[in-house]
GROMACS .gro file of C-alpha atoms in nm:
model
  437
    1MET     CA    1   1.536  -2.146  -3.169
    2ALA     CA    2   1.230  -2.027  -2.974
    3GLN     CA    3   1.290  -1.814  -2.659
    4GLN     CA    4   1.064  -1.740  -2.370
    5VAL     CA    5   0.989  -1.384  -2.244
    6VAL     CA    6   0.913  -1.387  -1.867
    7MET     CA    7   0.723  -1.143  -1.655
    8PRO     CA    8   0.990  -0.924  -1.510
    9LYS     CA    9   1.042  -0.875  -1.134
   10GLN     CA   10   0.944  -0.533  -1.001
   11GLY     CA   11   1.102  -0.481  -0.665
   12ASN     CA   12   1.119  -0.721  -0.373
   13SER     CA   13   0.749  -0.675  -0.275
   14VAL     CA   14   0.583  -0.758  -0.615
   15GLU     CA   15   0.500  -1.132  -0.659
   16SER     CA   16   0.264  -1.110  -0.960
   17CYS     CA   17   0.138  -0.869  -1.226
   18ILE     CA   18  -0.193  -0.848  -1.417
   19ILE     CA   19  -0.161  -0.833  -1.792
   20VAL     CA   20  -0.363  -0.526  -1.891
   21GLU     CA   21  -0.321  -0.509  -2.277
   22TRP     CA   22  -0.116  -0.698  -2.527
   23LYS     CA   23   0.057  -0.470  -2.766
   24VAL     CA   24   0.148  -0.744  -3.018
   25LYS     CA   25  -0.037  -1.017  -3.207
   26LEU     CA   26   0.074  -1.367  -3.314
   27GLY     CA   27   0.302  -1.343  -3.608
   28ASP     CA   28   0.411  -0.991  -3.534
   29LYS     CA   29   0.784  -0.922  -3.567
   30VAL     CA   30   0.952  -0.784  -3.262
   31ALA     CA   31   1.300  -0.664  -3.168
   32VAL     CA   32   1.468  -0.660  -2.827
   33GLY     CA   33   1.323  -0.383  -2.620
   34ASP     CA   34   0.992  -0.367  -2.805
   35VAL     CA   35   0.687  -0.346  -2.574
   36LEU     CA   36   0.503  -0.676  -2.580
   37CYS     CA   37   0.233  -0.582  -2.322
   38SER     CA   38   0.138  -0.351  -2.039
   39ALA     CA   39   0.100  -0.505  -1.684
   40GLU     CA   40  -0.030  -0.378  -1.367
   41THR     CA   41   0.160  -0.437  -1.036
   42ASP     CA   42  -0.012  -0.375  -0.701
   43LYS     CA   43   0.104  -0.020  -0.724
   44SER     CA   44   0.163   0.097  -1.083
   45THR     CA   45   0.147   0.004  -1.461
   46ILE     CA   46   0.469  -0.121  -1.637
   47ASP     CA   47   0.562  -0.193  -1.996
   48VAL     CA   48   0.698  -0.553  -2.048
   49GLU     CA   49   0.965  -0.549  -2.312
   50SER     CA   50   1.080  -0.827  -2.530
   51THR     CA   51   1.411  -0.993  -2.446
   52ALA     CA   52   1.435  -1.176  -2.778
   53GLU     CA   53   1.418  -1.080  -3.150
   54GLY     CA   54   1.193  -1.268  -3.390
   55VAL     CA   55   0.831  -1.338  -3.444
   56VAL     CA   56   0.567  -1.379  -3.174
   57LEU     CA   57   0.487  -1.756  -3.180
   58ALA     CA   58   0.274  -1.769  -2.866
   59ARG     CA   59   0.105  -1.555  -2.602
   60LEU     CA   60   0.083  -1.776  -2.302
   61PHE     CA   61  -0.173  -1.568  -2.107
   62GLU     CA   62  -0.477  -1.355  -2.199
   63GLU     CA   63  -0.556  -1.005  -2.091
   64GLY     CA   64  -0.672  -0.995  -1.725
   65ALA     CA   65  -0.450  -1.289  -1.613
   66ASP     CA   66  -0.264  -1.257  -1.285
   67VAL     CA   67   0.087  -1.389  -1.367
   68PRO     CA   68   0.354  -1.453  -1.112
   69VAL     CA   69   0.692  -1.281  -1.178
   70MET     CA   70   0.963  -1.467  -1.363
   71VAL     CA   71   0.704  -1.690  -1.532
   72PRO     CA   72   0.703  -1.708  -1.918
   73ILE     CA   73   0.437  -1.502  -2.086
   74ALA     CA   74   0.532  -1.525  -2.451
   75VAL     CA   75   0.747  -1.724  -2.699
   76ILE     CA   76   0.957  -1.548  -2.957
   77GLY     CA   77   1.121  -1.743  -3.242
   78GLU     CA   78   1.165  -1.767  -3.624
   79ALA     CA   79   0.875  -1.746  -3.855
   80GLY     CA   80   0.701  -2.081  -3.916
   81GLU     CA   81   0.874  -2.237  -3.613
   82LYS     CA   82   0.626  -2.484  -3.454
   83VAL     CA   83   0.543  -2.436  -3.092
   84GLU     CA   84   0.280  -2.635  -2.894
   85THR     CA   85   0.078  -2.452  -2.622
   86VAL     CA   86  -0.216  -2.530  -2.413
   87ALA     CA   87  -0.527  -2.354  -2.532
   88ALA     CA   88  -0.600  -2.033  -2.342
   89GLU     CA   89  -0.829  -2.058  -2.040
   90GLU     CA   90  -1.062  -1.816  -1.888
   91PRO     CA   91  -0.882  -1.547  -1.678
   92LYS     CA   92  -1.021  -1.694  -1.350
   93GLN     CA   93  -0.882  -2.038  -1.448
   94GLN     CA   94  -0.549  -1.877  -1.546
   95GLU     CA   95  -0.508  -1.722  -1.200
   96ALA     CA   96  -0.571  -2.066  -1.042
   97LYS     CA   97  -0.309  -2.221  -1.284
   98ALA     CA   98  -0.089  -1.921  -1.341
   99SER     CA   99   0.189  -2.099  -1.541
  100GLU     CA  100   0.014  -2.388  -1.716
  101VAL     CA  101   0.152  -2.413  -2.058
  102SER     CA  102   0.300  -2.704  -2.266
  103ALA     CA  103   0.607  -2.875  -2.133
  104SER     CA  104   0.785  -2.836  -2.466
  105VAL     CA  105   0.772  -2.450  -2.434
  106VAL     CA  106   0.747  -2.369  -2.063
  107GLU     CA  107   0.850  -2.554  -1.754
  108GLN     CA  108   0.514  -2.644  -1.605
  109ALA     CA  109   0.445  -2.521  -1.253
  110PRO     CA  110   0.237  -2.814  -1.129
  111VAL     CA  111   0.019  -2.816  -0.822
  112VAL     CA  112   0.254  -2.945  -0.542
  113ALA     CA  113   0.160  -3.131  -0.231
  114THR     CA  114   0.194  -2.923   0.084
  115SER     CA  115   0.449  -3.182   0.222
  116GLN     CA  116   0.656  -3.137  -0.093
  117ALA     CA  117   0.659  -2.753  -0.091
  118ILE     CA  118   0.997  -2.614  -0.181
  119GLY     CA  119   1.038  -2.311   0.054
  120ALA     CA  120   0.831  -2.002   0.106
  121SER     CA  121   0.878  -1.640   0.011
  122PRO     CA  122   0.981  -1.391   0.286
  123ARG     CA  123   0.646  -1.224   0.268
  124ALA     CA  124   0.458  -1.546   0.286
  125ARG     CA  125   0.657  -1.642   0.594
  126GLN     CA  126   0.591  -1.303   0.768
  127LEU     CA  127   0.217  -1.323   0.687
  128SER     CA  128   0.203  -1.687   0.804
  129ALA     CA  129   0.340  -1.590   1.139
  130SER     CA  130   0.113  -1.286   1.187
  131LEU     CA  131  -0.196  -1.480   1.106
  132GLY     CA  132  -0.107  -1.801   1.291
  133ILE     CA  133  -0.130  -2.024   0.976
  134PRO     CA  134   0.134  -2.289   0.976
  135LEU     CA  135   0.312  -2.327   0.636
  136SER     CA  136   0.241  -2.697   0.653
  137ALA     CA  137  -0.135  -2.615   0.616
  138VAL     CA  138  -0.080  -2.391   0.303
  139GLN     CA  139  -0.119  -2.531  -0.057
  140PRO     CA  140   0.172  -2.385  -0.264
  141THR     CA  141   0.099  -2.241  -0.610
  142GLY     CA  142   0.422  -2.041  -0.668
  143PRO     CA  143   0.689  -2.111  -0.918
  144LYS     CA  144   0.860  -2.457  -0.871
  145GLY     CA  145   0.622  -2.540  -0.580
  146ARG     CA  146   0.716  -2.250  -0.363
  147ILE     CA  147   0.472  -2.097  -0.112
  148ILE     CA  148   0.379  -1.733  -0.189
  149GLU     CA  149   0.190  -1.469  -0.009
  150ARG     CA  150  -0.143  -1.533  -0.185
  151ASP     CA  151  -0.133  -1.888  -0.080
  152VAL     CA  152  -0.130  -1.791   0.279
  153LEU     CA  153  -0.413  -1.545   0.225
  154SER     CA  154  -0.623  -1.816   0.054
  155ALA     CA  155  -0.583  -2.035   0.367
  156LYS     CA  156  -0.688  -1.750   0.604
  157GLY     CA  157  -1.018  -1.769   0.793
  158GLN     CA  158  -1.125  -1.569   1.091
  159PRO     CA  159  -0.854  -1.395   1.302
  160LEU     CA  160  -0.695  -1.603   1.572
  161SER     CA  161  -0.652  -1.514   1.941
  162PRO     CA  162  -0.289  -1.469   2.053
  163VAL     CA  163  -0.291  -1.805   2.241
  164ALA     CA  164  -0.449  -1.980   1.941
  165ARG     CA  165  -0.199  -1.833   1.706
  166LYS     CA  166   0.086  -1.945   1.921
  167GLN     CA  167  -0.052  -2.301   1.955
  168ALA     CA  168  -0.141  -2.333   1.579
  169LEU     CA  169   0.219  -2.228   1.477
  170GLU     CA  170   0.400  -2.450   1.748
  171GLN     CA  171   0.180  -2.765   1.688
  172GLY     CA  172   0.125  -2.709   1.312
  173ILE     CA  173  -0.259  -2.717   1.361
  174GLU     CA  174  -0.472  -2.603   1.081
  175ALA     CA  175  -0.719  -2.350   1.229
  176PRO     CA  176  -1.092  -2.372   1.133
  177ALA     CA  177  -1.240  -2.103   0.911
  178SER     CA  178  -1.458  -1.977   1.193
  179GLY     CA  179  -1.428  -2.001   1.570
  180SER     CA  180  -1.650  -1.963   1.879
  181GLY     CA  181  -1.519  -1.625   1.980
  182ILE     CA  182  -1.677  -1.286   1.915
  183GLY     CA  183  -1.738  -1.232   1.547
  184GLY     CA  184  -1.613  -1.584   1.463
  185ARG     CA  185  -1.269  -1.525   1.628
  186VAL     CA  186  -1.081  -1.854   1.657
  187LEU     CA  187  -0.990  -1.945   2.013
  188ALA     CA  188  -0.740  -2.204   2.142
  189SER     CA  189  -1.024  -2.436   2.235
  190ASP     CA  190  -1.142  -2.428   1.877
  191LEU     CA  191  -0.816  -2.585   1.742
  192ALA     CA  192  -0.903  -2.925   1.875
  193THR     CA  193  -1.261  -2.921   1.740
  194LYS     CA  194  -1.394  -2.987   1.394
  195PRO     CA  195  -1.495  -2.661   1.208
  196VAL     CA  196  -1.860  -2.590   1.203
  197GLU     CA  197  -2.017  -2.636   0.858
  198PRO     CA  198  -2.163  -2.320   0.732
  199ALA     CA  199  -2.530  -2.305   0.718
  200VAL     CA  200  -2.684  -2.359   0.363
  201THR     CA  201  -2.890  -2.048   0.273
  202ALA     CA  202  -3.144  -2.011   0.006
  203PRO     CA  203  -3.010  -1.855  -0.327
  204VAL     CA  204  -3.063  -1.477  -0.352
  205SER     CA  205  -3.291  -1.386  -0.639
  206GLU     CA  206  -3.147  -1.047  -0.690
  207GLU     CA  207  -2.874  -0.978  -0.949
  208VAL     CA  208  -2.527  -0.966  -0.788
  209THR     CA  209  -2.212  -0.832  -0.940
  210GLU     CA  210  -1.891  -1.013  -0.857
  211ILE     CA  211  -1.581  -0.802  -0.849
  212ALA     CA  212  -1.245  -0.968  -0.808
  213VAL     CA  213  -1.023  -0.818  -0.528
  214LYS     CA  214  -0.688  -0.769  -0.697
  215GLY     CA  215  -0.418  -0.516  -0.764
  216VAL     CA  216  -0.408  -0.208  -0.539
  217ARG     CA  217  -0.736  -0.304  -0.372
  218LYS     CA  218  -0.601  -0.645  -0.270
  219VAL     CA  219  -0.285  -0.483  -0.133
  220THR     CA  220  -0.469  -0.215   0.053
  221ALA     CA  221  -0.708  -0.474   0.216
  222ARG     CA  222  -0.425  -0.695   0.332
  223ARG     CA  223  -0.213  -0.400   0.471
  224MET     CA  224  -0.508  -0.259   0.658
  225MET     CA  225  -0.588  -0.598   0.821
  226GLU     CA  226  -0.226  -0.647   0.916
  227SER     CA  227  -0.214  -0.294   1.056
  228MET     CA  228  -0.522  -0.351   1.287
  229HIS     CA  229  -0.397  -0.690   1.397
  230SER     CA  230  -0.037  -0.608   1.469
  231THR     CA  231  -0.043  -0.276   1.636
  232CYS     CA  232  -0.204  -0.099   1.940
  233GLN     CA  233  -0.363   0.205   1.779
  234LEU     CA  234  -0.458   0.522   1.966
  235SER     CA  235  -0.586   0.836   1.804
  236LEU     CA  236  -0.581   1.190   1.942
  237HIS     CA  237  -0.787   1.473   1.776
  238ALA     CA  238  -0.735   1.841   1.781
  239PHE     CA  239  -0.776   2.171   1.591
  240ALA     CA  240  -0.495   2.420   1.492
  241ASP     CA  241  -0.538   2.791   1.434
  242ALA     CA  242  -0.554   2.821   1.053
  243ARG     CA  243  -0.544   3.186   1.002
  244ALA     CA  244  -0.172   3.196   0.910
  245LEU     CA  245  -0.231   2.901   0.665
  246LYS     CA  246  -0.520   3.100   0.487
  247ARG     CA  247  -0.317   3.422   0.488
  248LEU     CA  248  -0.009   3.263   0.329
  249ARG     CA  249  -0.221   3.065   0.072
  250ALA     CA  250  -0.384   3.388  -0.037
  251GLY     CA  251  -0.057   3.560  -0.068
  252PHE     CA  252   0.104   3.278  -0.274
  253LYS     CA  253  -0.199   3.269  -0.503
  254ALA     CA  254  -0.174   3.641  -0.575
  255SER     CA  255   0.202   3.635  -0.627
  256LYS     CA  256   0.373   3.685  -0.958
  257PRO     CA  257   0.356   3.374  -1.183
  258GLU     CA  258   0.739   3.391  -1.245
  259LEU     CA  259   0.802   3.311  -0.881
  260GLY     CA  260   0.631   2.973  -0.908
  261LEU     CA  261   0.445   3.008  -0.583
  262GLN     CA  262   0.087   3.013  -0.702
  263GLY     CA  263   0.045   2.638  -0.681
  264ILE     CA  264   0.142   2.611  -0.314
  265THR     CA  265  -0.165   2.471  -0.128
  266ILE     CA  266  -0.279   2.448   0.233
  267ASN     CA  267  -0.173   2.071   0.218
  268ASP     CA  268   0.183   2.173   0.121
  269LEU     CA  269   0.196   2.410   0.427
  270VAL     CA  270   0.078   2.135   0.654
  271LEU     CA  271   0.338   1.885   0.505
  272PHE     CA  272   0.608   2.149   0.563
  273ALA     CA  273   0.493   2.192   0.927
  274VAL     CA  274   0.493   1.814   0.980
  275SER     CA  275   0.850   1.758   0.839
  276ARG     CA  276   0.992   2.033   1.075
  277THR     CA  277   0.789   1.900   1.384
  278LEU     CA  278   0.920   1.548   1.323
  279VAL     CA  279   1.272   1.678   1.356
  280GLN     CA  280   1.172   1.803   1.702
  281PHE     CA  281   1.020   1.459   1.782
  282PRO     CA  282   1.231   1.184   1.639
  283ALA     CA  283   1.039   0.915   1.824
  284PHE     CA  284   0.752   0.967   1.577
  285ASN     CA  285   0.989   0.947   1.265
  286ALA     CA  286   1.040   0.580   1.328
  287HIS     CA  287   0.952   0.221   1.248
  288PHE     CA  288   0.828  -0.026   1.510
  289LEU     CA  289   0.947  -0.389   1.441
  290GLY     CA  290   0.836  -0.556   1.762
  291ASP     CA  291   1.167  -0.639   1.912
  292LYS     CA  292   1.332  -0.308   1.803
  293ILE     CA  293   1.254   0.057   1.697
  294LEU     CA  294   1.428   0.219   1.400
  295ARG     CA  295   1.468   0.595   1.419
  296PHE     CA  296   1.553   0.775   1.097
  297ALA     CA  297   1.787   1.065   1.062
  298HIS     CA  298   1.575   1.212   0.779
  299VAL     CA  299   1.202   1.254   0.732
  300HIS     CA  300   1.061   1.059   0.447
  301LEU     CA  301   0.699   1.173   0.422
  302GLY     CA  302   0.430   0.933   0.284
  303VAL     CA  303   0.148   1.131   0.113
  304ALA     CA  304  -0.179   0.924   0.105
  305THR     CA  305  -0.310   0.964  -0.254
  306ASP     CA  306  -0.659   0.874  -0.392
  307THR     CA  307  -0.628   0.727  -0.744
  308ALA     CA  308  -0.861   0.551  -0.984
  309LYS     CA  309  -0.695   0.217  -0.890
  310GLY     CA  310  -0.702   0.277  -0.511
  311LEU     CA  311  -0.502   0.424  -0.241
  312LEU     CA  312  -0.130   0.481  -0.309
  313VAL     CA  313   0.133   0.637  -0.075
  314PRO     CA  314   0.421   0.804  -0.265
  315VAL     CA  315   0.719   0.904  -0.058
  316LEU     CA  316   0.874   1.249  -0.042
  317ARG     CA  317   1.228   1.174   0.068
  318ASN     CA  318   1.437   1.408   0.289
  319SER     CA  319   1.147   1.637   0.315
  320GLU     CA  320   1.294   1.820   0.616
  321LEU     CA  321   1.567   1.956   0.389
  322LEU     CA  322   1.335   2.086   0.124
  323SER     CA  323   1.209   2.445   0.090
  324LEU     CA  324   0.829   2.497   0.085
  325LYS     CA  325   0.840   2.546  -0.295
  326GLN     CA  326   1.060   2.229  -0.345
  327LEU     CA  327   0.827   2.032  -0.120
  328SER     CA  328   0.524   2.161  -0.310
  329GLU     CA  329   0.669   2.071  -0.643
  330GLY     CA  330   0.795   1.731  -0.541
  331THR     CA  331   0.466   1.626  -0.387
  332LYS     CA  332   0.265   1.728  -0.703
  333ALA     CA  333   0.506   1.536  -0.927
  334LEU     CA  334   0.472   1.214  -0.714
  335ILE     CA  335   0.091   1.256  -0.694
  336GLY     CA  336   0.086   1.299  -1.072
  337LYS     CA  337   0.278   0.982  -1.133
  338CYS     CA  338   0.040   0.788  -0.908
  339LYS     CA  339  -0.280   0.908  -1.085
  340ALA     CA  340  -0.116   0.828  -1.418
  341GLY     CA  341  -0.006   0.481  -1.303
  342THR     CA  342   0.364   0.549  -1.372
  343ALA     CA  343   0.504   0.565  -1.017
  344GLN     CA  344   0.791   0.329  -0.961
  345PRO     CA  345   0.814   0.081  -0.673
  346ASP     CA  346   1.091   0.284  -0.515
  347GLU     CA  347   0.882   0.592  -0.508
  348LEU     CA  348   0.612   0.405  -0.308
  349THR     CA  349   0.815   0.250  -0.036
  350GLY     CA  350   1.033   0.363   0.257
  351SER     CA  351   0.818   0.623   0.427
  352THR     CA  352   0.882   0.702   0.795
  353PHE     CA  353   0.561   0.897   0.866
  354THR     CA  354   0.241   0.934   0.657
  355VAL     CA  355  -0.003   1.223   0.617
  356SER     CA  356  -0.366   1.164   0.485
  357ASN     CA  357  -0.567   1.470   0.395
  358VAL     CA  358  -0.946   1.444   0.340
  359GLY     CA  359  -1.022   1.807   0.415
  360SER     CA  360  -1.148   1.870   0.065
  361PHE     CA  361  -1.447   1.629   0.137
  362GLY     CA  362  -1.555   1.848   0.432
  363ILE     CA  363  -1.435   1.588   0.701
  364GLU     CA  364  -1.346   1.761   1.028
  365ALA     CA  365  -1.173   1.465   1.207
  366PHE     CA  366  -1.124   1.098   1.150
  367THR     CA  367  -0.925   0.808   1.265
  368PRO     CA  368  -0.643   0.725   1.009
  369VAL     CA  369  -0.505   0.361   1.014
  370LEU     CA  370  -0.137   0.322   1.069
  371ASN     CA  371   0.087   0.255   0.769
  372VAL     CA  372   0.283  -0.021   0.936
  373PRO     CA  373   0.563  -0.046   1.037
  374GLU     CA  374   0.540   0.337   1.092
  375VAL     CA  375   0.492   0.458   1.452
  376ALA     CA  376   0.233   0.732   1.365
  377ILE     CA  377   0.010   0.874   1.089
  378LEU     CA  378  -0.152   1.219   1.076
  379GLY     CA  379  -0.508   1.275   0.945
  380VAL     CA  380  -0.581   1.627   0.819
  381GLY     CA  381  -0.938   1.751   0.797
  382THR     CA  382  -1.114   2.057   0.671
  383ILE     CA  383  -1.095   2.411   0.801
  384VAL     CA  384  -1.392   2.521   1.017
  385LEU     CA  385  -1.488   2.812   1.243
  386LYS     CA  386  -1.432   2.749   1.620
  387PRO     CA  387  -1.545   2.979   1.902
  388ILE     CA  388  -1.243   3.111   2.088
  389GLU     CA  389  -1.240   3.340   2.404
  390ASP     CA  390  -0.966   3.606   2.399
  391GLU     CA  391  -0.791   3.765   2.702
  392ASP     CA  392  -1.086   4.008   2.753
  393GLY     CA  393  -1.343   3.732   2.772
  394ASP     CA  394  -1.487   3.809   2.432
  395VAL     CA  395  -1.572   3.517   2.205
  396ALA     CA  396  -1.483   3.524   1.838
  397PHE     CA  397  -1.504   3.261   1.571
  398VAL     CA  398  -1.170   3.166   1.431
  399GLU     CA  399  -1.079   2.929   1.141
  400HIS     CA  400  -0.922   2.599   1.259
  401ILE     CA  401  -0.795   2.297   1.081
  402GLY     CA  402  -0.868   1.945   1.203
  403LEU     CA  403  -0.580   1.727   1.294
  404SER     CA  404  -0.603   1.349   1.392
  405LEU     CA  405  -0.294   1.170   1.510
  406THR     CA  406  -0.301   0.785   1.526
  407MET     CA  407   0.004   0.624   1.696
  408ASP     CA  408   0.121   0.275   1.790
  409HIS     CA  409   0.105   0.261   2.174
  410GLN     CA  410   0.355  -0.015   2.163
  411ALA     CA  411   0.624   0.230   2.044
  412VAL     CA  412   0.521   0.561   2.199
  413ASP     CA  413   0.319   0.681   2.491
  414GLY     CA  414  -0.003   0.901   2.486
  415ALA     CA  415   0.157   1.181   2.662
  416ASP     CA  416   0.439   1.195   2.400
  417ALA     CA  417   0.172   1.186   2.127
  418ALA     CA  418  -0.009   1.477   2.292
  419ARG     CA  419   0.314   1.682   2.309
  420PHE     CA  420   0.385   1.607   1.947
  421LEU     CA  421   0.038   1.705   1.834
  422LYS     CA  422   0.056   2.032   2.050
  423ALA     CA  423   0.391   2.123   1.898
  424LEU     CA  424   0.245   2.063   1.547
  425MET     CA  425  -0.053   2.286   1.629
  426ASP     CA  426   0.178   2.561   1.735
  427ASN     CA  427   0.382   2.525   1.423
  428ILE     CA  428   0.081   2.550   1.201
  429ALA     CA  429  -0.046   2.846   1.385
  430SER     CA  430   0.283   3.022   1.334
  431ILE     CA  431   0.373   2.878   1.000
  432ASP     CA  432   0.491   3.212   0.871
  433LEU     CA  433   0.758   3.214   1.143
  434LEU     CA  434   0.845   2.851   1.077
  435LEU     CA  435   0.922   2.931   0.711
  436ALA     CA  436   1.187   3.189   0.829
  437LEU     CA  437   1.386   2.917   1.025
   0.00000   0.00000   0.00000
């Protein structure tokens, strides 16, 4: 008897996966555990294994399709067994009808009226509350008529003012796509009026390339918007004496290979200093959840990583307990997994403080965006020469490294942030002494 193979669930935060490549063809024999296809989550690439033994009778989605988790993607059965399936659609149509297959093979996930929606995922509810979009105004497309996160995103227009958001949620009013506020912001007065129809513009004659926003890019876009809308961000900029960093880096690079220290970088030294400074300032090793703050006993450093798929943040757990060598090796292993697309969901969640280093691009200072719900994030810039006056009044140019601290003013005060940044500057300037503790 034919059996269905479903898209497996990958952690609590993954709602769908994109089929990257099929590894089997129709008629191929497979055993339990054989790889049927590779799929891309919002953070990594996974292999989808067969849960049945037999012959591939049907592939229910084409490459490029965005398939919700726990939805059938293939049918495995005996050779010659007849299976009816709906003809494959274009990838864009498949994304709109993610689980449309024949009723004799797969339980169809029909478009459900909003009033008949059966529940909503936790992520969908959280996003609905933060955007001021009542669930009654969202068209469900999830399995069995459930509202999922992308349904709420598809209903999103311009951001709502706090009063408008509260009124929309309490009264179940569907907000217009654009309001009368600055930049199209929806105000409370706009909720009772009919949305203004967009002006019709003449078609553009130039060639335009359309790029679908999905995968890591889609997740990054959503998280950045949530960060800016849900937090009160303040950034402080400073420069720390980098002479000890450069001196240690040169010594490690010239050390004997058997010591395993040649790969230690300036960034590793900064991460080490951050992990020890956070122990001194536990208020910054925390999550802000609106009605409460969670302070963590251990420092789980998030390391912002640039990959071909987009920005990923692997987590170096218990970093305050690691030696410099252990921290360096652990960071490089995580970054390598991110670039190879093999990082697991558990390795990309749970950070308590994030460091983003763009010094290699020559950037002196910048304003990093909070990785919510974290209380703060550190941006690291390049090393530049700064004029410093000594005790005798003479001016010398000394190498300094740029530091930019963004914090959530809802959770910590500016003076506390200044004290934390000053302590970090001192720890970096005397990193050789910090290593001895």
